[in-house]
CSV table of C-alpha atoms and ligand atoms in Angstrom, one decimal:
chain,number,residue,atom,x,y,z
A,1,UNK,CA,-11.9,-96.4,-13.1
A,2,UNK,CA,-11.9,-92.8,-11.7
A,3,UNK,CA,-9.3,-90.3,-12.9
A,4,UNK,CA,-8.5,-89.4,-9.2
A,5,UNK,CA,-8.6,-90.9,-5.7
A,6,UNK,CA,-12.2,-91.4,-4.6
A,7,UNK,CA,-13.1,-90.7,-0.9
A,8,UNK,CA,-15.2,-93.2,1.2
A,9,UNK,CA,-18.8,-92.9,0.6
A,10,UNK,CA,-20.5,-90.2,2.8
A,11,UNK,CA,-17.4,-88.0,3.5
A,12,UNK,CA,-18.3,-85.4,0.9
A,13,UNK,CA,-21.8,-85.1,2.5
A,14,UNK,CA,-20.1,-83.8,5.8
A,15,UNK,CA,-20.4,-80.0,6.2
A,16,UNK,CA,-17.0,-78.7,7.5
A,17,UNK,CA,-17.1,-77.8,11.1
A,18,UNK,CA,-17.5,-73.9,11.5
A,19,UNK,CA,-15.7,-72.7,14.6
A,20,UNK,CA,-16.9,-69.6,16.5
A,21,UNK,CA,-15.8,-66.4,14.9
A,22,UNK,CA,-12.8,-64.6,16.4
A,23,UNK,CA,-12.3,-61.7,14.0
A,24,UNK,CA,-13.8,-58.4,15.1
A,25,UNK,CA,-15.2,-55.5,13.0
A,26,UNK,CA,-12.4,-53.3,11.9
A,27,UNK,CA,-11.3,-50.7,14.5
A,28,UNK,CA,-12.7,-52.3,17.6
A,29,UNK,CA,-11.1,-54.5,20.4
A,30,UNK,CA,-12.6,-58.1,20.0
A,31,UNK,CA,-14.2,-59.8,22.8
A,32,UNK,CA,-14.6,-63.5,21.8
A,33,UNK,CA,-17.8,-64.8,23.2
A,34,UNK,CA,-18.2,-67.5,20.6
A,35,UNK,CA,-16.3,-70.5,21.7
A,36,UNK,CA,-17.2,-71.1,25.4
A,37,UNK,CA,-13.6,-70.4,26.5
A,38,UNK,CA,-12.4,-69.5,30.2
A,39,UNK,CA,-13.2,-65.7,31.1
A,40,UNK,CA,-10.7,-66.1,34.0
A,41,UNK,CA,-7.8,-67.2,31.9
A,42,UNK,CA,-5.7,-70.5,32.7
A,43,UNK,CA,-5.1,-71.9,36.1
A,44,UNK,CA,-1.8,-70.4,37.2
A,45,UNK,CA,-0.7,-73.8,38.3
A,46,UNK,CA,-1.4,-75.3,35.0
A,47,UNK,CA,0.3,-72.6,33.1
A,48,UNK,CA,3.3,-72.9,35.4
A,49,UNK,CA,3.5,-76.7,34.7
A,50,UNK,CA,3.1,-76.1,31.0
A,51,UNK,CA,6.1,-73.7,31.0
A,52,UNK,CA,8.2,-75.9,33.2
A,53,UNK,CA,7.7,-78.8,30.8
A,54,UNK,CA,8.5,-76.6,27.9
A,55,UNK,CA,11.7,-75.4,29.7
A,56,UNK,CA,12.9,-79.0,30.1
A,57,UNK,CA,13.0,-79.3,26.3
A,58,UNK,CA,10.9,-80.9,23.6
A,59,UNK,CA,13.2,-83.3,22.0
A,60,UNK,CA,11.9,-86.5,23.7
A,61,UNK,CA,8.5,-88.2,22.9
A,62,UNK,CA,6.0,-87.9,25.6
A,63,UNK,CA,4.8,-90.8,27.7
A,64,UNK,CA,2.3,-92.3,25.4
A,65,UNK,CA,-0.6,-93.1,27.8
A,66,UNK,CA,-0.6,-89.7,29.5
A,67,UNK,CA,0.0,-91.6,32.8
A,68,UNK,CA,0.9,-88.5,34.7
A,69,UNK,CA,-2.5,-87.0,33.8
A,70,UNK,CA,-4.5,-90.0,34.3
A,71,UNK,CA,-3.0,-90.6,37.9
A,72,UNK,CA,-4.0,-86.9,38.7
A,73,UNK,CA,-7.5,-87.4,37.2
A,74,UNK,CA,-8.0,-90.6,39.1
A,75,UNK,CA,-6.9,-88.8,42.4
A,76,UNK,CA,-9.2,-85.8,41.9
A,77,UNK,CA,-12.2,-87.8,40.8
A,78,UNK,CA,-11.7,-90.9,42.8
A,79,UNK,CA,-11.2,-93.1,39.6
A,80,UNK,CA,-9.1,-96.0,38.6
A,81,UNK,CA,-6.4,-94.4,36.1
A,82,UNK,CA,-6.5,-97.7,34.1
A,83,UNK,CA,-10.1,-96.9,33.2
A,84,UNK,CA,-9.0,-93.5,31.8
A,85,UNK,CA,-7.9,-92.6,28.3
A,86,UNK,CA,-6.6,-89.2,27.3
A,87,UNK,CA,-7.1,-87.4,24.0
A,88,UNK,CA,-6.1,-84.4,22.0
A,89,UNK,CA,-9.1,-82.7,23.0
A,90,UNK,CA,-12.3,-84.6,23.5
A,91,UNK,CA,-13.0,-84.3,19.8
A,92,UNK,CA,-10.0,-86.8,19.4
A,93,UNK,CA,-11.8,-89.2,21.8
A,94,UNK,CA,-15.2,-88.9,20.2
A,95,UNK,CA,-13.7,-89.6,16.7
A,96,UNK,CA,-11.9,-92.7,18.2
A,97,UNK,CA,-15.0,-94.1,19.7
A,98,UNK,CA,-16.9,-93.7,16.5
A,99,UNK,CA,-14.1,-95.4,14.6
A,100,UNK,CA,-14.1,-98.1,17.1
A,101,UNK,CA,-17.8,-98.9,17.1
A,102,UNK,CA,-19.4,-97.6,13.9
A,103,UNK,CA,-19.3,-99.1,10.5
A,104,UNK,CA,-21.3,-98.9,7.2
A,105,UNK,CA,-24.7,-99.8,7.7
A,106,UNK,CA,-24.7,-98.9,11.4
A,107,UNK,CA,-26.7,-96.0,13.0
A,108,UNK,CA,-25.8,-93.5,15.7
A,109,UNK,CA,-28.4,-91.4,17.4
A,110,UNK,CA,-28.2,-87.8,18.6
A,111,UNK,CA,-30.9,-85.3,19.6
A,112,UNK,CA,-32.0,-82.5,17.2
A,113,UNK,CA,-29.8,-79.6,18.6
A,114,UNK,CA,-26.9,-81.9,19.8
A,115,UNK,CA,-23.2,-80.9,19.3
A,116,UNK,CA,-22.2,-80.5,15.7
A,117,UNK,CA,-19.3,-82.7,15.8
A,118,UNK,CA,-21.4,-85.9,16.1
A,119,UNK,CA,-22.7,-85.9,12.4
A,120,UNK,CA,-19.0,-85.4,11.3
A,121,UNK,CA,-17.7,-88.3,13.3
A,122,UNK,CA,-20.5,-90.6,12.3
A,123,UNK,CA,-20.1,-89.9,8.7
A,124,UNK,CA,-16.3,-90.2,8.9
A,125,UNK,CA,-17.1,-93.8,10.3
A,126,UNK,CA,-19.4,-94.6,7.3
A,127,UNK,CA,-22.4,-94.8,9.6
A,128,UNK,CA,-25.8,-93.1,9.4
A,129,UNK,CA,-26.9,-90.5,11.8
A,130,UNK,CA,-30.5,-90.6,13.2
A,131,UNK,CA,-31.8,-87.5,14.7
A,132,UNK,CA,-34.4,-87.6,17.6
A,133,UNK,CA,-36.6,-84.6,18.2
A,134,UNK,CA,-36.2,-82.6,21.4
A,135,UNK,CA,-38.8,-81.1,23.7
A,136,UNK,CA,-38.3,-77.3,24.3
A,137,UNK,CA,-34.6,-77.5,23.3
A,138,UNK,CA,-33.9,-80.4,25.7
A,139,UNK,CA,-33.0,-83.9,24.8
A,140,UNK,CA,-36.1,-86.2,25.0
A,141,UNK,CA,-35.5,-89.7,26.2
A,142,UNK,CA,-38.6,-91.2,24.8
A,143,UNK,CA,-37.9,-89.6,21.3
A,144,UNK,CA,-34.3,-91.0,21.4
A,145,UNK,CA,-35.4,-94.5,22.5
A,146,UNK,CA,-38.1,-94.5,19.7
A,147,UNK,CA,-35.6,-94.2,17.0
A,148,UNK,CA,-33.5,-97.1,18.1
A,149,UNK,CA,-33.4,-99.8,15.4
A,150,UNK,CA,-31.4,-103.1,15.1
A,151,UNK,CA,-28.8,-101.1,13.3
A,152,UNK,CA,-28.2,-98.7,16.2
A,153,UNK,CA,-24.7,-98.9,17.7
A,154,UNK,CA,-24.1,-95.6,19.4
A,155,UNK,CA,-26.1,-92.9,21.3
A,156,UNK,CA,-24.5,-89.5,21.6
A,157,UNK,CA,-25.6,-87.2,24.4
A,158,UNK,CA,-24.1,-83.9,25.4
A,159,UNK,CA,-25.0,-83.2,29.0
A,160,UNK,CA,-25.4,-80.4,29.4
A,161,UNK,CA,-25.7,-79.8,25.7
A,162,UNK,CA,-24.0,-77.3,23.6
A,163,UNK,CA,-25.6,-75.1,22.1
A,164,UNK,CA,-28.7,-75.1,24.1
A,165,UNK,CA,-27.3,-75.5,27.5
A,166,UNK,CA,-30.1,-77.8,28.8
A,167,UNK,CA,-29.4,-80.9,30.7
A,168,UNK,CA,-31.0,-84.2,31.6
A,169,UNK,CA,-31.2,-85.1,35.3
A,170,UNK,CA,-29.6,-88.3,36.5
A,171,UNK,CA,-32.9,-90.0,36.6
A,172,UNK,CA,-33.6,-89.3,32.9
A,173,UNK,CA,-30.0,-90.3,32.1
A,174,UNK,CA,-30.5,-93.7,33.8
A,175,UNK,CA,-33.8,-94.1,32.1
A,176,UNK,CA,-32.1,-93.6,28.6
A,177,UNK,CA,-29.5,-96.1,29.5
A,178,UNK,CA,-32.1,-98.7,30.7
A,179,UNK,CA,-34.0,-98.4,27.4
A,180,UNK,CA,-30.8,-99.2,25.4
A,181,UNK,CA,-29.7,-102.7,24.4
A,182,UNK,CA,-26.4,-103.8,25.9
A,183,UNK,CA,-24.7,-103.7,22.4
A,184,UNK,CA,-25.5,-100.0,22.0
A,185,UNK,CA,-22.8,-97.7,23.3
A,186,UNK,CA,-24.1,-94.7,25.3
A,187,UNK,CA,-21.6,-91.8,25.0
A,188,UNK,CA,-22.2,-89.1,27.6
A,189,UNK,CA,-20.3,-86.1,26.7
A,190,UNK,CA,-20.0,-84.1,29.9
A,191,UNK,CA,-17.9,-81.3,28.3
A,192,UNK,CA,-19.7,-78.7,30.6
A,193,UNK,CA,-19.9,-80.8,33.8
A,194,UNK,CA,-17.5,-78.4,35.5
A,195,UNK,CA,-20.2,-75.6,35.2
A,196,UNK,CA,-23.3,-77.4,36.4
A,197,UNK,CA,-24.9,-76.2,39.6
A,198,UNK,CA,-28.2,-78.3,39.4
A,199,UNK,CA,-28.4,-80.8,42.3
A,200,UNK,CA,-30.0,-83.6,40.3
A,201,UNK,CA,-27.1,-83.8,37.7
A,202,UNK,CA,-24.6,-86.5,37.3
A,203,UNK,CA,-21.6,-86.3,34.9
A,204,UNK,CA,-22.1,-90.1,34.5
A,205,UNK,CA,-19.4,-91.8,36.6
A,206,UNK,CA,-21.8,-94.1,38.4
A,207,UNK,CA,-23.4,-95.0,35.1
A,208,UNK,CA,-20.1,-96.1,33.7
A,209,UNK,CA,-19.4,-98.1,36.9
A,210,UNK,CA,-22.5,-100.0,36.7
A,211,UNK,CA,-22.5,-101.0,33.0
A,212,UNK,CA,-20.4,-102.2,30.2
A,213,UNK,CA,-21.9,-100.0,27.4
A,214,UNK,CA,-21.4,-96.4,28.9
A,215,UNK,CA,-18.5,-94.0,28.6
A,216,UNK,CA,-18.2,-90.5,29.9
A,217,UNK,CA,-16.1,-87.9,27.9
A,218,UNK,CA,-14.6,-84.8,29.4
A,219,UNK,CA,-12.6,-81.8,28.3
A,220,UNK,CA,-10.2,-79.2,29.8
A,221,UNK,CA,-11.0,-76.7,27.0
A,222,UNK,CA,-13.8,-74.9,28.8
A,223,UNK,CA,-11.9,-74.5,32.0
A,224,UNK,CA,-8.9,-72.6,30.6
A,225,UNK,CA,-6.9,-75.0,28.5
A,226,UNK,CA,-8.5,-74.9,25.1
A,227,UNK,CA,-5.2,-74.2,23.4
A,228,UNK,CA,-3.5,-77.1,25.0
A,229,UNK,CA,-6.0,-79.6,23.6
A,230,UNK,CA,-6.8,-82.0,26.3
A,231,UNK,CA,-9.8,-84.3,26.8
A,232,UNK,CA,-10.4,-87.6,28.6
A,233,UNK,CA,-12.7,-90.5,28.8
A,234,UNK,CA,-13.8,-92.7,31.6
A,235,UNK,CA,-15.0,-96.0,30.6
A,236,UNK,CA,-15.1,-99.8,31.1
A,237,UNK,CA,-11.6,-101.4,30.9
A,238,UNK,CA,-12.4,-103.5,27.7
A,239,UNK,CA,-13.5,-100.2,25.9
A,240,UNK,CA,-10.5,-98.2,27.2
A,241,UNK,CA,-8.3,-101.2,25.9
A,242,UNK,CA,-10.0,-101.2,22.5
A,243,UNK,CA,-9.9,-97.5,21.9
A,244,UNK,CA,-6.1,-97.5,23.1
A,245,UNK,CA,-5.3,-99.8,20.2
A,246,UNK,CA,-6.4,-97.3,17.5
A,247,UNK,CA,-5.3,-94.0,19.4
A,248,UNK,CA,-2.2,-92.3,18.0
A,249,UNK,CA,0.7,-93.6,20.1
A,250,UNK,CA,1.6,-90.0,21.4
A,251,UNK,CA,-1.7,-88.3,21.0
A,252,UNK,CA,-1.1,-85.8,23.9
A,253,UNK,CA,2.0,-83.6,24.0
A,254,UNK,CA,4.0,-83.6,27.3
A,255,UNK,CA,3.5,-79.8,28.3
A,256,UNK,CA,-0.3,-80.5,27.8
A,257,UNK,CA,-0.3,-83.5,30.0
A,258,UNK,CA,1.5,-81.8,32.8
A,259,UNK,CA,-0.6,-78.6,32.5
A,260,UNK,CA,-3.9,-80.6,32.6
A,261,UNK,CA,-2.7,-82.5,35.5
A,262,UNK,CA,-2.2,-79.3,37.6
A,263,UNK,CA,-5.5,-77.9,36.1
A,264,UNK,CA,-7.3,-81.0,37.5
A,265,UNK,CA,-5.8,-80.4,41.0
A,266,UNK,CA,-6.4,-76.6,41.1
A,267,UNK,CA,-9.6,-76.9,42.9
A,268,UNK,CA,-9.5,-73.2,44.0
A,269,UNK,CA,-9.4,-72.1,40.4
A,270,UNK,CA,-12.0,-74.5,39.2
A,271,UNK,CA,-14.3,-73.5,42.0
A,272,UNK,CA,-13.8,-69.7,41.3
A,273,UNK,CA,-14.5,-70.3,37.6
A,274,UNK,CA,-17.7,-72.3,38.4
A,275,UNK,CA,-19.0,-69.6,40.8
A,276,UNK,CA,-18.1,-66.8,38.4
A,277,UNK,CA,-19.9,-68.5,35.5
A,278,UNK,CA,-23.1,-69.3,37.6
A,279,UNK,CA,-23.4,-65.8,38.9
A,280,UNK,CA,-23.2,-64.1,35.4
A,281,UNK,CA,-25.2,-66.8,33.8
A,282,UNK,CA,-27.9,-66.2,36.2
A,283,UNK,CA,-27.7,-62.5,35.7
A,284,UNK,CA,-27.7,-62.6,32.0
A,285,UNK,CA,-30.6,-65.0,32.0
A,286,UNK,CA,-32.7,-62.7,34.2
A,287,UNK,CA,-31.5,-59.5,32.4
A,288,UNK,CA,-32.3,-60.7,28.9
A,289,UNK,CA,-35.6,-62.7,29.4
A,290,UNK,CA,-38.5,-60.6,28.2
A,291,UNK,CA,-41.6,-61.2,26.1
A,292,UNK,CA,-39.6,-60.8,22.9
A,293,UNK,CA,-36.4,-62.5,23.8
A,294,UNK,CA,-36.0,-65.7,25.6
A,295,UNK,CA,-33.0,-67.3,27.3
A,296,UNK,CA,-33.1,-71.1,27.4
A,297,UNK,CA,-32.2,-72.2,30.9
A,298,UNK,CA,-28.4,-73.1,30.8
A,299,UNK,CA,-26.2,-75.2,33.0
A,300,UNK,CA,-23.2,-74.6,30.8
A,301,UNK,CA,-20.8,-71.7,30.4
A,302,UNK,CA,-23.0,-69.9,27.7
A,303,UNK,CA,-26.5,-69.1,27.1
A,304,UNK,CA,-28.7,-69.5,24.1
A,305,UNK,CA,-30.8,-66.4,23.3
A,306,UNK,CA,-33.9,-67.0,21.1
A,307,UNK,CA,-35.3,-64.0,19.2
A,308,UNK,CA,-38.7,-63.9,17.5
A,309,UNK,CA,-37.2,-64.5,14.2
A,310,UNK,CA,-33.8,-65.0,12.3
A,311,UNK,CA,-33.9,-61.4,10.9
A,312,UNK,CA,-33.9,-60.2,14.7
A,313,UNK,CA,-31.2,-62.6,15.7
A,314,UNK,CA,-29.0,-61.5,12.8
A,315,UNK,CA,-29.7,-57.8,13.6
A,316,UNK,CA,-28.6,-58.5,17.2
A,317,UNK,CA,-25.5,-60.3,16.1
A,318,UNK,CA,-24.4,-57.4,13.8
A,319,UNK,CA,-25.2,-54.8,16.6
A,320,UNK,CA,-22.9,-56.9,19.0
A,321,UNK,CA,-20.3,-57.4,16.3
A,322,UNK,CA,-20.0,-53.7,15.4
A,323,UNK,CA,-19.0,-53.2,19.1
A,324,UNK,CA,-16.5,-55.9,19.1
A,325,UNK,CA,-18.6,-58.5,20.9
A,326,UNK,CA,-18.3,-61.7,18.8
A,327,UNK,CA,-21.0,-64.3,19.7
A,328,UNK,CA,-22.0,-67.5,17.9
A,329,UNK,CA,-24.7,-67.7,15.2
A,330,UNK,CA,-26.4,-71.1,15.4
A,331,UNK,CA,-28.3,-71.1,12.2
A,332,UNK,CA,-26.3,-72.9,9.7
A,333,UNK,CA,-24.4,-75.2,12.1
A,334,UNK,CA,-27.3,-76.0,14.5
A,335,UNK,CA,-30.5,-75.3,12.7
A,336,UNK,CA,-31.5,-72.4,15.2
A,337,UNK,CA,-31.7,-69.4,12.8
A,338,UNK,CA,-33.3,-67.3,15.5
A,339,UNK,CA,-30.9,-68.0,18.2
A,340,UNK,CA,-27.4,-66.6,19.3
A,341,UNK,CA,-25.1,-68.4,21.6
A,342,UNK,CA,-23.2,-66.2,24.0
A,343,UNK,CA,-20.4,-67.4,26.2
A,344,UNK,CA,-20.1,-66.2,29.8
A,345,UNK,CA,-17.2,-63.8,29.5
A,346,UNK,CA,-15.6,-60.8,31.2
A,347,UNK,CA,-17.9,-58.9,33.4
A,348,UNK,CA,-17.6,-55.6,31.4
A,349,UNK,CA,-18.6,-57.6,28.2
A,350,UNK,CA,-21.6,-59.1,29.8
A,351,UNK,CA,-22.8,-55.7,30.8
A,352,UNK,CA,-22.3,-54.5,27.3
A,353,UNK,CA,-24.0,-57.4,25.8
A,354,UNK,CA,-27.1,-56.8,27.9
A,355,UNK,CA,-27.2,-53.0,27.1
A,356,UNK,CA,-27.0,-53.7,23.4
A,357,UNK,CA,-29.5,-56.6,23.3
A,358,UNK,CA,-32.1,-54.9,25.4
A,359,UNK,CA,-32.7,-52.8,22.3
A,360,UNK,CA,-33.7,-55.8,20.5
A,361,UNK,CA,-36.3,-56.9,22.9
A,362,UNK,CA,-39.1,-54.8,21.5
A,363,UNK,CA,-40.6,-54.4,18.1
A,364,UNK,CA,-38.0,-53.2,15.5
B,1,LIG,C1,-16.4,-78.0,23.3
B,1,LIG,C2,-17.1,-79.3,23.3
B,1,LIG,C3,-16.3,-80.5,23.2
B,1,LIG,C4,-14.9,-80.6,23.0
B,1,LIG,O1,-13.9,-80.0,23.0
B,1,LIG,P1,-12.4,-80.3,23.0
B,1,LIG,O2,-11.7,-79.0,22.8
B,1,LIG,O3,-12.2,-81.1,21.6
B,1,LIG,O4,-12.0,-81.0,24.1
B,1,LIG,C5,-16.9,-81.7,23.3
B,1,LIG,N1,-18.3,-81.7,23.4
B,1,LIG,C6,-19.0,-80.7,23.6
B,1,LIG,C7,-20.4,-80.7,23.7
B,1,LIG,C8,-18.4,-79.4,23.5
B,1,LIG,O5,-19.1,-78.2,23.5
């Protein structure tokens, strides 16, 4: 007998999630470019709905299935609200999916530089994570299919991926799905779908419609509502029904439900955000690509800049940091020690980032 409560096996092997930094060096105004948040603020319509809901009082439990939001999402995306499940951020939903389908002895697959939450939720469910190598910082369908075993129960794919920004086109996503047994759940994490401009991309809705083993997970965090914590999933009825059974009964607070419903409907704001993001993503990519510095082509609201070595990346981080520009180091949490992830932020900050990083292009 132990002298204290003993956690489930595997939990202590989980490295705690490290969020992007938000503290600036002393004496300078911080610009947070480390968490892929919206540089254009929150949709005014969403903010108004949030405040309106708050002003009505907070003493009553919210409607438990987030129906108001599901109906809005159904209308905007042409989906059946009964096939939608909402979560306290999409991390909430990813956790619920892992808890619903993974167990001790099972395996879940992700690609090498996939989102850092997948290892956490896999271990929390007692299962084993299997990592498939990537090709040039992009998920590799053949490599992912090659590591499938009879113990595989789940495959996680962020598309586009964080922190690389790369994506798989629809044909590759379909090929991945075709290669999986019907008892393996494909989780398509389309957290950055709102920023994609590539014509051959799909967020995954048709895949869900044509299969029983695919779900698509989305979030409002990157389009101006990170503080409200709202994510959603579109999936087959039986999976939505299953996950609803273990979901916390009131997982989404009422102001958040109402704010997100308006955010979904605010096409004008979302379009402006997508266009702003694409313009500055292109500009940053062109401005920073040089012989000594490489920007991985991104479809997200951030770019991954690769330096010749880790020392150069950390010097660049420090130089930005001293000027209040806080970007994301991706060494410890993602295994890319020579990289920095930079969110597309305010125009002035983007120009300053390029000015500072240009100095790191050449030899030190
Ligand atoms: C930001 C992010 C999420 C989740 O965010 P929530 O704030 O929990 O909705 C999920 N997947 C990826 C790949 C992300 O980058």
